[in-house]
Coordinates of C-alpha atoms and ligand atoms in Angstrom, one line a residue:
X266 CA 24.8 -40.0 1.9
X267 CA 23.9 -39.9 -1.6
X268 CA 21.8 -37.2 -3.2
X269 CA 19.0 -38.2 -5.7
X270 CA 21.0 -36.1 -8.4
X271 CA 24.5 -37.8 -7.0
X272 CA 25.3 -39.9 -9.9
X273 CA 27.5 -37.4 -12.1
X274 CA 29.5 -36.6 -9.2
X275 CA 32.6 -37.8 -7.5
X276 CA 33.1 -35.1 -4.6
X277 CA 31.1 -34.3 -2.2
X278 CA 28.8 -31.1 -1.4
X279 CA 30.3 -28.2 1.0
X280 CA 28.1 -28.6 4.2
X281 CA 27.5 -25.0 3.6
X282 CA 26.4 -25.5 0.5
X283 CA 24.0 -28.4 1.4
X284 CA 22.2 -25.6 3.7
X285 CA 22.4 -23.0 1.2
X286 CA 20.7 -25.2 -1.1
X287 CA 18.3 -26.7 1.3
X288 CA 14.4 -25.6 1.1
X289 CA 13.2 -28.5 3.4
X290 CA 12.5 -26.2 6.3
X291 CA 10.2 -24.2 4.2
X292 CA 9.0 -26.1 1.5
X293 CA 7.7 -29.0 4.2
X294 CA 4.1 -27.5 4.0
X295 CA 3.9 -28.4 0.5
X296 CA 3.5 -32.1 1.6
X297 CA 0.2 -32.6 0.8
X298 CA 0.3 -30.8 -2.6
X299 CA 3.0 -32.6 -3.4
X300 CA 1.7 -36.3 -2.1
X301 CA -1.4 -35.6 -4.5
X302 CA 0.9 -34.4 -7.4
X303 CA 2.7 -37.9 -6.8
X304 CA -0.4 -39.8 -6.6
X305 CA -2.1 -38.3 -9.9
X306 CA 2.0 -39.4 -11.3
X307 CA 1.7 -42.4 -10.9
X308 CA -1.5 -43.4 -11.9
X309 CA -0.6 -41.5 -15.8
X310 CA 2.3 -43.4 -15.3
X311 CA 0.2 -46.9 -14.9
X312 CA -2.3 -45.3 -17.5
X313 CA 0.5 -44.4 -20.0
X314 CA 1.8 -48.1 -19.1
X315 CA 5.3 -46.7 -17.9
X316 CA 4.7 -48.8 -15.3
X317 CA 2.6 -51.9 -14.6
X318 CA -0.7 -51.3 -12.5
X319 CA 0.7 -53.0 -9.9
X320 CA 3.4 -50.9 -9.5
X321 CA 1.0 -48.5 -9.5
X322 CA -0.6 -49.4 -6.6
X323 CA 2.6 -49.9 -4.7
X324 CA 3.7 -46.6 -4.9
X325 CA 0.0 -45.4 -4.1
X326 CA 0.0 -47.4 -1.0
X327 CA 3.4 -46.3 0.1
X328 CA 2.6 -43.1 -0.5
X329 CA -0.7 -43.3 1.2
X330 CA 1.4 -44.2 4.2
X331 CA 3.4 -41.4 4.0
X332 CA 0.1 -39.4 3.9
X333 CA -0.3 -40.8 7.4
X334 CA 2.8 -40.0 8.7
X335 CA 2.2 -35.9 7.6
X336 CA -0.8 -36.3 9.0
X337 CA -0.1 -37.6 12.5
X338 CA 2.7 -35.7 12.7
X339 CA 5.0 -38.2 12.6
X340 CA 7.1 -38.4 9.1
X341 CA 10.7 -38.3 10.2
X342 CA 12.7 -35.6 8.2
X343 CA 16.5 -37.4 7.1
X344 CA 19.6 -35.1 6.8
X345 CA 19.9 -35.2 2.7
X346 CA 16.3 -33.9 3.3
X347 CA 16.9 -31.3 0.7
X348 CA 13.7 -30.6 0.1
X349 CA 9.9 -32.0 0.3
X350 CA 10.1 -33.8 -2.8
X351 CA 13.2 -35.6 -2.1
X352 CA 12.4 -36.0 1.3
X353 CA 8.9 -38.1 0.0
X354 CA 11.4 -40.0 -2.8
X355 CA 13.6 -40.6 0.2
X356 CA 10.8 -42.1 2.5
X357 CA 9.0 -44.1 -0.6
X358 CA 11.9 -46.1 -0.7
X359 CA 12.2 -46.7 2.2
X360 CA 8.4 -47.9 2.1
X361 CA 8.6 -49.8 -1.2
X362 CA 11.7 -50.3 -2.6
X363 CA 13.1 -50.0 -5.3
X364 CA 10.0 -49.5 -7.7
X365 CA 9.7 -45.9 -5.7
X366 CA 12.7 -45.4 -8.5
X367 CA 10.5 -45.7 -11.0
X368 CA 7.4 -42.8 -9.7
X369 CA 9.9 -39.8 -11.3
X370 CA 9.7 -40.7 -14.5
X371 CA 9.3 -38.2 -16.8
X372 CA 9.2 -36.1 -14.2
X373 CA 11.3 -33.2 -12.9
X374 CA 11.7 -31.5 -9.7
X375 CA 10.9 -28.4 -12.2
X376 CA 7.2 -29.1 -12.9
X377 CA 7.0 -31.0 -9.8
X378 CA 7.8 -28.0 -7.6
X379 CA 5.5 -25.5 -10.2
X380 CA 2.8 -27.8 -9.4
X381 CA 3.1 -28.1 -5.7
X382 CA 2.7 -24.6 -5.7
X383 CA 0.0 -23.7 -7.4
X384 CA -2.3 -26.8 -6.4
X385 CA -0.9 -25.3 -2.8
X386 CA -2.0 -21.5 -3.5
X387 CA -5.2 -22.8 -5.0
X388 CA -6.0 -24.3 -1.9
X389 CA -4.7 -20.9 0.1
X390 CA -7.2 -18.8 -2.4
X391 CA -10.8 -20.5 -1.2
X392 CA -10.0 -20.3 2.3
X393 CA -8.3 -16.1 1.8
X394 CA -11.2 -15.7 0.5
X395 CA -13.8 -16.8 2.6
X396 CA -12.2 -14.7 5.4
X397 CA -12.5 -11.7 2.9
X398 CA -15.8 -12.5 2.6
X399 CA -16.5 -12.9 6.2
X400 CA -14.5 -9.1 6.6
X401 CA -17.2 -7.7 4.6
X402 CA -19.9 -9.6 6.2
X403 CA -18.4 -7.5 9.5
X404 CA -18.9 -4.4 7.7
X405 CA -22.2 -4.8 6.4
X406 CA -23.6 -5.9 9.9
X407 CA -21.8 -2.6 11.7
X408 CA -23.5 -0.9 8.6
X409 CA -26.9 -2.2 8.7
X410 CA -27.3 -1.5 12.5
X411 CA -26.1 1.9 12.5
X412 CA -27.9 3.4 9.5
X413 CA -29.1 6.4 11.0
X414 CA -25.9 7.4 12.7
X415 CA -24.5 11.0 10.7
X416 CA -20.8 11.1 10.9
X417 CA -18.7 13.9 10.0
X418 CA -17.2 13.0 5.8
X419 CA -13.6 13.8 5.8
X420 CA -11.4 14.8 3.2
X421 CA -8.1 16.0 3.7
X422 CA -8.9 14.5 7.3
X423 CA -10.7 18.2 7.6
X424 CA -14.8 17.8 7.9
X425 CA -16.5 18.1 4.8
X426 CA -19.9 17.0 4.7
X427 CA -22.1 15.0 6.8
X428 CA -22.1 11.4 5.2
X429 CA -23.5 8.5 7.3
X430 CA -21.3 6.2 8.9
X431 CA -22.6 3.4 7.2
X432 CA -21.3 5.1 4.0
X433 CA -18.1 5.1 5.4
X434 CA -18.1 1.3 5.9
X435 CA -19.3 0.4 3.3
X436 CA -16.8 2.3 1.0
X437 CA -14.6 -0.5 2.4
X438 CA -17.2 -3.2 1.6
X439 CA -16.7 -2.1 -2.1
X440 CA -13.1 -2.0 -1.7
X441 CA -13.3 -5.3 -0.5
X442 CA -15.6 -6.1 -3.8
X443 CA -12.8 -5.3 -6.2
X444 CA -10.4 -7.2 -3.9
X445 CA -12.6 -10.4 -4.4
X446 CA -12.7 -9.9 -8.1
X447 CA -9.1 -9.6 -8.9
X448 CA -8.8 -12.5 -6.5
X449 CA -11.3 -14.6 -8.5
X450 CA -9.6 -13.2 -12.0
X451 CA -5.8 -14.3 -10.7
X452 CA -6.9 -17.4 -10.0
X453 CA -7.6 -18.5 -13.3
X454 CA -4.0 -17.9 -14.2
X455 CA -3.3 -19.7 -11.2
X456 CA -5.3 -22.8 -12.0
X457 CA -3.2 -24.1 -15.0
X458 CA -1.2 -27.4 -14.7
X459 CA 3.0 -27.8 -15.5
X460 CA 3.2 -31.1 -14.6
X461 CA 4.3 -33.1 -17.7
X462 CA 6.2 -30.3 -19.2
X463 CA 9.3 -31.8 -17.0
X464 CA 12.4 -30.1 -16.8
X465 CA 12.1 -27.8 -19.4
X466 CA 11.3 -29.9 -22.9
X467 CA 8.1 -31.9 -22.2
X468 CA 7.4 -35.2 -21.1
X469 CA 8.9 -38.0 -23.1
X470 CA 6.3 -40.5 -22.5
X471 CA 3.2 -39.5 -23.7
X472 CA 1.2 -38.8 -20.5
X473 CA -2.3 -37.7 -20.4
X474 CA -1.7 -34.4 -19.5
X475 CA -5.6 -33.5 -19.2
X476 CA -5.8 -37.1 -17.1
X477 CA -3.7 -35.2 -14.7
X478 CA -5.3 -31.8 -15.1
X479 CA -9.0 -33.5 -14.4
X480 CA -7.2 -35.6 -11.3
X481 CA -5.6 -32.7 -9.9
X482 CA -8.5 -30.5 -10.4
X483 CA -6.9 -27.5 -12.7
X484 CA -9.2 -26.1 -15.1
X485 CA -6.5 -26.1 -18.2
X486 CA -2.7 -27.4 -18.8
X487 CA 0.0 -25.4 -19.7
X488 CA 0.7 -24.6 -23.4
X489 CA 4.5 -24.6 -23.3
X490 CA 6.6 -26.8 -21.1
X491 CA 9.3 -23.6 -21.4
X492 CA 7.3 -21.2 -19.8
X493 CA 5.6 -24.1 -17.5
X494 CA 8.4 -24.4 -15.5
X495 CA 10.0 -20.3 -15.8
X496 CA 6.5 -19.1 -14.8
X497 CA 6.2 -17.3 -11.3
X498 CA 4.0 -14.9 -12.8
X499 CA 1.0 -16.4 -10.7
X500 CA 3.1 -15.7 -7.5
X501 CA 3.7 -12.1 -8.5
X502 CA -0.3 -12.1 -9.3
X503 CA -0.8 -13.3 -6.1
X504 CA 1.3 -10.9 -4.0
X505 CA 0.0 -8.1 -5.7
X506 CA -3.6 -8.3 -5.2
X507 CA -2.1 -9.2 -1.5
X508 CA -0.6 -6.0 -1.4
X509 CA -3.2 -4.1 -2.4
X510 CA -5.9 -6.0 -0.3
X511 CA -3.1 -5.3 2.8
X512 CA -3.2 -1.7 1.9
X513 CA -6.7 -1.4 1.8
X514 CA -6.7 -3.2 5.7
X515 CA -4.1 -0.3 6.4
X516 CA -6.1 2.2 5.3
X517 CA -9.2 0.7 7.2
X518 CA -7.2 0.1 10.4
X519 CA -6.0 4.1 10.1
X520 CA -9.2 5.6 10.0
X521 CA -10.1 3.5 13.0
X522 CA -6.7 4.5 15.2
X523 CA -7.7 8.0 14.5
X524 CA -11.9 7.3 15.3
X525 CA -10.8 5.2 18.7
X526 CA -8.4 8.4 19.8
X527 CA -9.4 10.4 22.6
X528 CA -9.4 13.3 20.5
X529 CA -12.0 11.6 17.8
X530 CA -13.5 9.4 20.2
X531 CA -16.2 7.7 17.6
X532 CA -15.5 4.6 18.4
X533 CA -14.1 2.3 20.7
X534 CA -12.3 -1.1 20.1
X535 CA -13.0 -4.0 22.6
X536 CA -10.9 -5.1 25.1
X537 CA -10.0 -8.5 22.9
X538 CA -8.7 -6.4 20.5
X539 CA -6.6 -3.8 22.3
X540 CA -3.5 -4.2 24.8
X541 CA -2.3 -1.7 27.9
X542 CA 1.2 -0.3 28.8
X543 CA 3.4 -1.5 30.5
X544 CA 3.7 1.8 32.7
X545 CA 1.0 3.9 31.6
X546 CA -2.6 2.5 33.5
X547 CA -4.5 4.6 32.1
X548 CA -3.7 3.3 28.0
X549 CA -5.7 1.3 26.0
X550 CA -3.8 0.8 22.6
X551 CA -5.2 0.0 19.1
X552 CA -2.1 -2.7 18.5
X553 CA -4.5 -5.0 16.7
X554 CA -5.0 -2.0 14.1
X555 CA -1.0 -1.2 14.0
X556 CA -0.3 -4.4 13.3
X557 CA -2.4 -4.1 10.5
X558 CA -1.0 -1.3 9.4
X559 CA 2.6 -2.9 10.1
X560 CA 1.8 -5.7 8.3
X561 CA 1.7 -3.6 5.1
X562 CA 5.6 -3.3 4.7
X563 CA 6.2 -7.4 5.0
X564 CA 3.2 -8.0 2.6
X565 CA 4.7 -5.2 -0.6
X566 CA 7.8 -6.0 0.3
X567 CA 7.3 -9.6 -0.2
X568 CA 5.7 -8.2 -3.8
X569 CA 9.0 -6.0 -4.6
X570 CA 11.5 -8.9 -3.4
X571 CA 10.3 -11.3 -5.5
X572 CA 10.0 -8.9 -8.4
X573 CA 13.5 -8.0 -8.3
X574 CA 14.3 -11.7 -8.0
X575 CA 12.6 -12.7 -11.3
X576 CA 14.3 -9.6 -12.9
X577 CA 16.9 -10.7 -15.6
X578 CA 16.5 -14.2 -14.7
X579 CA 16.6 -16.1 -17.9
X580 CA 14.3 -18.5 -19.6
X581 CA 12.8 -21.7 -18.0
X582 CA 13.6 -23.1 -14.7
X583 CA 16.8 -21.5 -12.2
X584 CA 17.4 -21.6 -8.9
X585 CA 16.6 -18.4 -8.1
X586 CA 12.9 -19.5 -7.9
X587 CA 13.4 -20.9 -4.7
X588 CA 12.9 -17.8 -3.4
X589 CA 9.5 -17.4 -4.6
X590 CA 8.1 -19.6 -1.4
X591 CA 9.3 -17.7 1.7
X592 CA 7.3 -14.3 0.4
X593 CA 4.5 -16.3 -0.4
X594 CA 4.3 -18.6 2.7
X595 CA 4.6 -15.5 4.7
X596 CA 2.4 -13.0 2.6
X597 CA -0.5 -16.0 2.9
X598 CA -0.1 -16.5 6.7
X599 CA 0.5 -12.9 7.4
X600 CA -3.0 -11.9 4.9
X601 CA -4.9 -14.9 6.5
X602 CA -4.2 -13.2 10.3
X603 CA -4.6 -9.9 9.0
X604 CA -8.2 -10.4 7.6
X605 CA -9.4 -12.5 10.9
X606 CA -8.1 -9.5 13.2
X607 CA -10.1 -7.0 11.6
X608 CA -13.2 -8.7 10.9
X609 CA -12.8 -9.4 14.8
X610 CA -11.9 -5.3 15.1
X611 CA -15.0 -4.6 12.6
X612 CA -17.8 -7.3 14.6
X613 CA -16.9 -6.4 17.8
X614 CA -17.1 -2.1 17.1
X615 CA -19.2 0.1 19.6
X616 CA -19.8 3.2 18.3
X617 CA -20.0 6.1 20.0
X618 CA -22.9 8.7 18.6
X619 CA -23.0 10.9 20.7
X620 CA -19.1 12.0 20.6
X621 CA -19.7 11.7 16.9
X622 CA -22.9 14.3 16.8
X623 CA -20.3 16.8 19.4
X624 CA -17.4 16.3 17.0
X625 CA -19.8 17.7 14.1
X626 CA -18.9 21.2 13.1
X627 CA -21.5 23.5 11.6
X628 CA -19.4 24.4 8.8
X629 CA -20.0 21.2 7.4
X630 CA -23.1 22.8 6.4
X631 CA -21.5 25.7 4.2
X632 CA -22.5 23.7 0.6
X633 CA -25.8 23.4 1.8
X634 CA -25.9 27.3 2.1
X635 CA -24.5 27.2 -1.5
X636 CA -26.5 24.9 -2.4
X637 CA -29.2 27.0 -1.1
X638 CA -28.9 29.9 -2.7
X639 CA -28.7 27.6 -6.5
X640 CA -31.4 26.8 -5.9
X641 CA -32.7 30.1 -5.6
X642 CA -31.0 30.6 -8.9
X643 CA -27.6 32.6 -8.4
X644 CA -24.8 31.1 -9.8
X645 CA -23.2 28.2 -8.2
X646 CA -19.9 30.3 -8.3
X647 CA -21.2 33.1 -6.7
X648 CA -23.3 31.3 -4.2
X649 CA -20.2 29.5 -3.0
X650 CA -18.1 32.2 -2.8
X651 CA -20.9 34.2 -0.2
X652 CA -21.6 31.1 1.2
X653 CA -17.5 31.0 2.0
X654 CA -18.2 35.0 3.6
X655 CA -20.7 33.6 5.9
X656 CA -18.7 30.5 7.1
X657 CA -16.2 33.3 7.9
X658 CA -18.1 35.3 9.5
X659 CA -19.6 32.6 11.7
X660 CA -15.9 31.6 12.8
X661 CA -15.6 35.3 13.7
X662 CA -18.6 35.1 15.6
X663 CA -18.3 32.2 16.9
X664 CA -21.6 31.0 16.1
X665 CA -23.0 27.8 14.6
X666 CA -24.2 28.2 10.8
X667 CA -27.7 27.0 12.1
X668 CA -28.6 29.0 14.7
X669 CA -27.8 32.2 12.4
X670 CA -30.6 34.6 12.4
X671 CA -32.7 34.8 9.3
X672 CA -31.8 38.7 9.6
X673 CA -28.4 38.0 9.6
X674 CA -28.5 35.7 6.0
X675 CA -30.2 38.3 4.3
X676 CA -27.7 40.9 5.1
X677 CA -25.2 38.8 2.6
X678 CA -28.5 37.9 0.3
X679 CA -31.9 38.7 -0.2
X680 CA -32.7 35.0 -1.6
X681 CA -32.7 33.8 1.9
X682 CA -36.2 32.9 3.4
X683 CA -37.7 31.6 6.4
X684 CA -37.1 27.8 5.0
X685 CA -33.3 28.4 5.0
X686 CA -32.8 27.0 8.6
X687 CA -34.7 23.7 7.4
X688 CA -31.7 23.0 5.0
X689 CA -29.1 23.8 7.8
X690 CA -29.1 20.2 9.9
X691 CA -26.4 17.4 8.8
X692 CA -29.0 14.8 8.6
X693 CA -31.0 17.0 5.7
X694 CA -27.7 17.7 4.8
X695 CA -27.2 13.9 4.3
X696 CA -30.6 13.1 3.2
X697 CA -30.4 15.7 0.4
X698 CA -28.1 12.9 -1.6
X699 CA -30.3 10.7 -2.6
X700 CA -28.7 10.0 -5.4
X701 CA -27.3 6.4 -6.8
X702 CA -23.7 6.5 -4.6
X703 CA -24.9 9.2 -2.4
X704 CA -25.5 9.5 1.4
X705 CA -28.9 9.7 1.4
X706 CA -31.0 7.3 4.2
X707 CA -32.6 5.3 0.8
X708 CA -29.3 5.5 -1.6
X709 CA -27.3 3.9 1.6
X710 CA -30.0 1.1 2.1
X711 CA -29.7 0.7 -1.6
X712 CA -26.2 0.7 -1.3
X713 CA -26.4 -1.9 1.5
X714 CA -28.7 -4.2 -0.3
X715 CA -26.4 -4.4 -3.5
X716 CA -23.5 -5.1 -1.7
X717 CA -25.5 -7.9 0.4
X718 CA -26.5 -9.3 -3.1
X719 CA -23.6 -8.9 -4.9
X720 CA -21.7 -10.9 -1.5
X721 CA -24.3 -13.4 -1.6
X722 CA -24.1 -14.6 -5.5
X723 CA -20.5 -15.5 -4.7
Ligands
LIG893 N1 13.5 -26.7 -4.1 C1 13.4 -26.4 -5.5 C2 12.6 -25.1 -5.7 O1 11.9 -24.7 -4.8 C3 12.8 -27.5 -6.2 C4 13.1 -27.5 -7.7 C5 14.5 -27.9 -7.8 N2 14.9 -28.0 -9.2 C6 16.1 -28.1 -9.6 N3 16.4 -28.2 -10.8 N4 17.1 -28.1 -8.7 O2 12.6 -24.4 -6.7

């Protein structure tokens, strides 16, 4: 078997070698990326008059057949197979002879390969992100219908202050906003064209570069064939906003392990998205959420392998970029479940508000005691720190903040009046932050509406 670079060599490749080497069982799923990059080829080709227009067509139609093949599942991978792009060589000459010789003009597997992927990752992008969007869609619907529901605000997982729930979700929705616009700002980087910067020098035959940009559908060309094909910045780009989106998914999938525990009991996932023991009848076990949270340490440390693989690598194209498809296969199909399970987690939610309101201590009420007595003009200072004697005294006594005699409040102040118990329920409590951000019932609608909007424009 000869291999398509065989010609300077007399003795043949070690077998391990040839599998060492080999990318074909992973870089297969750039087929169709890589048929179109070979299509657009050979037109410039026929364009640039490289080759006659009839050649052109030739290799169009054979490679239009091999289009068919990848697409019914029938294209028959060769051993020499080393990887897709000499696998479709391999199978166009078969097809069309000889003139198949003539399609890599020009070209290298260097640009070829940098294309592939990012015409491939493009493609990956619009459909990530529609499932991003569809995530937030989720959140805002679980949002909208339970607007009125007060939930206990954590911080340092110890209740703070009463916050509606729908503030809660939709502090993801927002995270999920940034995610969407660092995915839309990456992309731009990713949406530049190598091909025609070949191995490493530039194409010798004056292609039209922006013919293949405007064929291909990238909004610019690459400025310097060097850096064309030694670029895997955009694949670093990429796993890092996947990172961070995974985190963020981790983070959402946490809160909800804790919220579905018996202890918390806020909420409850459904049965399509939870699994039993094996010996335990009684279980019902957040996996979908774990996974999630599982997931995390594949997705970084996809990011953090193929950082330490481009470290010290020099200049333009080496091997070592091989490596930059596995991570990125993975982190893609492993982001693209990840955002489907929780939007199915998120859509599916019942919320329990009534272990919610029993979960709610009175404490949470202390700032609006502080708040109070501000108001009444002491000293914020001093206000919190008798506010903090009454909370203790309540724990003593065992006795909810709002059901505190009036008597009893104006033992530690005489700026306590009759309307004091007014102030002391969470939903005043919430509805006191009316404020652009806040937890108030008209700041959260707000809220809600801006992030509908802002989903809506794209
Ligand atoms: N399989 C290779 C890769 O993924 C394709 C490019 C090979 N280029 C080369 N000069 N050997 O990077």
């Amino acid at each position: 078997m000869t291999q398509l670079w065989g010609g300077r060599f007399s003795g043949v490749t070690d077998a391990l070698m040839r599998q060492f080497q080999d990318s074909i069982y992973f870089d297969l799923r750039l087929w169709e990326a890589d048929l179109d990059g070979s299509v657009a080829y050979a037109q410039a080709l026929g364009r640039a008059e490289v080759i006659t227009t009839e050649e052109a067509n030739i290799l169009q139609d054979g490679l239009d057949e091999i289009r068919a093949e990848f697409g019914q599942n029938r294209f028959e991978l060769k051993d020499g197979d080393e990887d897709i792009h000499t696998a479709v060589e391999r199978r166009l000459t078969e097809l069309v002879g000889e003139v198949a010789g003539k399609l890599h003009t020009g070209r290298s597997r260097n640009d070829q390969v940098a294309t592939d992927t990012r015409l491939w990752l493009k493609r990956q992008i619009v459909a990530l992100r529609t499932q991003l969007v569809n995530l937030q869609q989720a959140i805002l619907a679980q949002a909208d219908e339970h607007l009125d529901v007060i939930m206990p605000g954590y911080t340092h997982l110890q209740q703070a202050q009463p916050v509606r729930l729908a503030h809660w979700l939709l502090s993801y929705g927002w995270m999920l906003q940034r995610d969407k616009e660092r995915l839309d700002d990456l992309t731009r980087r990713v949406d530049v064209l190598p091909l025609g910067s070949a191995a490493l020098a530039g194409n010798p035959f004056a292609l039209d570069r922006q013919f293949l940009a405007d064929t291909l559908g990238f909004a610019a060309i690459s400025a310097n064939s060097m850096d064309a094909v030694g670029d895997r910045d955009y694949i670093i780009e990429f796993l890092s906003w996947a990172s961070l989106l995974q985190i963020h998914l981790s983070r959402l999938a946490e809160d909800l392990i804790i919220y579905s525990s018996q202890e918390f009991g806020f909420v409850e996932i459904d049965d399509a998205y939870a699994t039993g023991s094996s010996i335990m009848p009684q279980k019902k076990n957040p996996d979908s959420l774990e996974l999630i949270r599982g997931k995390t340490g594949r997705v970084v440390g996809a990011l953090t392998g193929l950082l330490t693989t481009l470290k010290g690598v020099p200049s333009s194209y080496n091997k070592d970029f091989q490596e930059d498809k596995e991570p990125l296969f993975d982190t893609v199909d492993t982001l693209s479940m990840t955002l489907s399970i929780a939007a199915g987690v998120v859509a599916t939610l019942k919320i329990n508000e009534a272990r919610i309101y029993e979960a709610m201590d009175s404490t949470m009420l202390a700032t609006e005691l502080a708040d109070y007595l501000a108001h009444k003009g002491l000293p914020f200072r001093q206000a919190h720190h008798l506010a903090g004697q009454i909370v203790q005294q309540a724990i003593a006594l065992d006795q909810p903040l709002s059901s505190f005699p009036l008597a009893a409040y104006q033992q530690f102040s005489d700026l306590f009046e009759r309307d004091i118990h007014q102030w002391l329920t969470f939903k005043r409590a919430a509805d006191r932050r009316e404020i652009p951000g806040g937890t108030g019932e008209m700041a959260v609608r707000q809220q809600l509406e801006l992030l509908r909007e802002t989903i809506e424009e794209g």
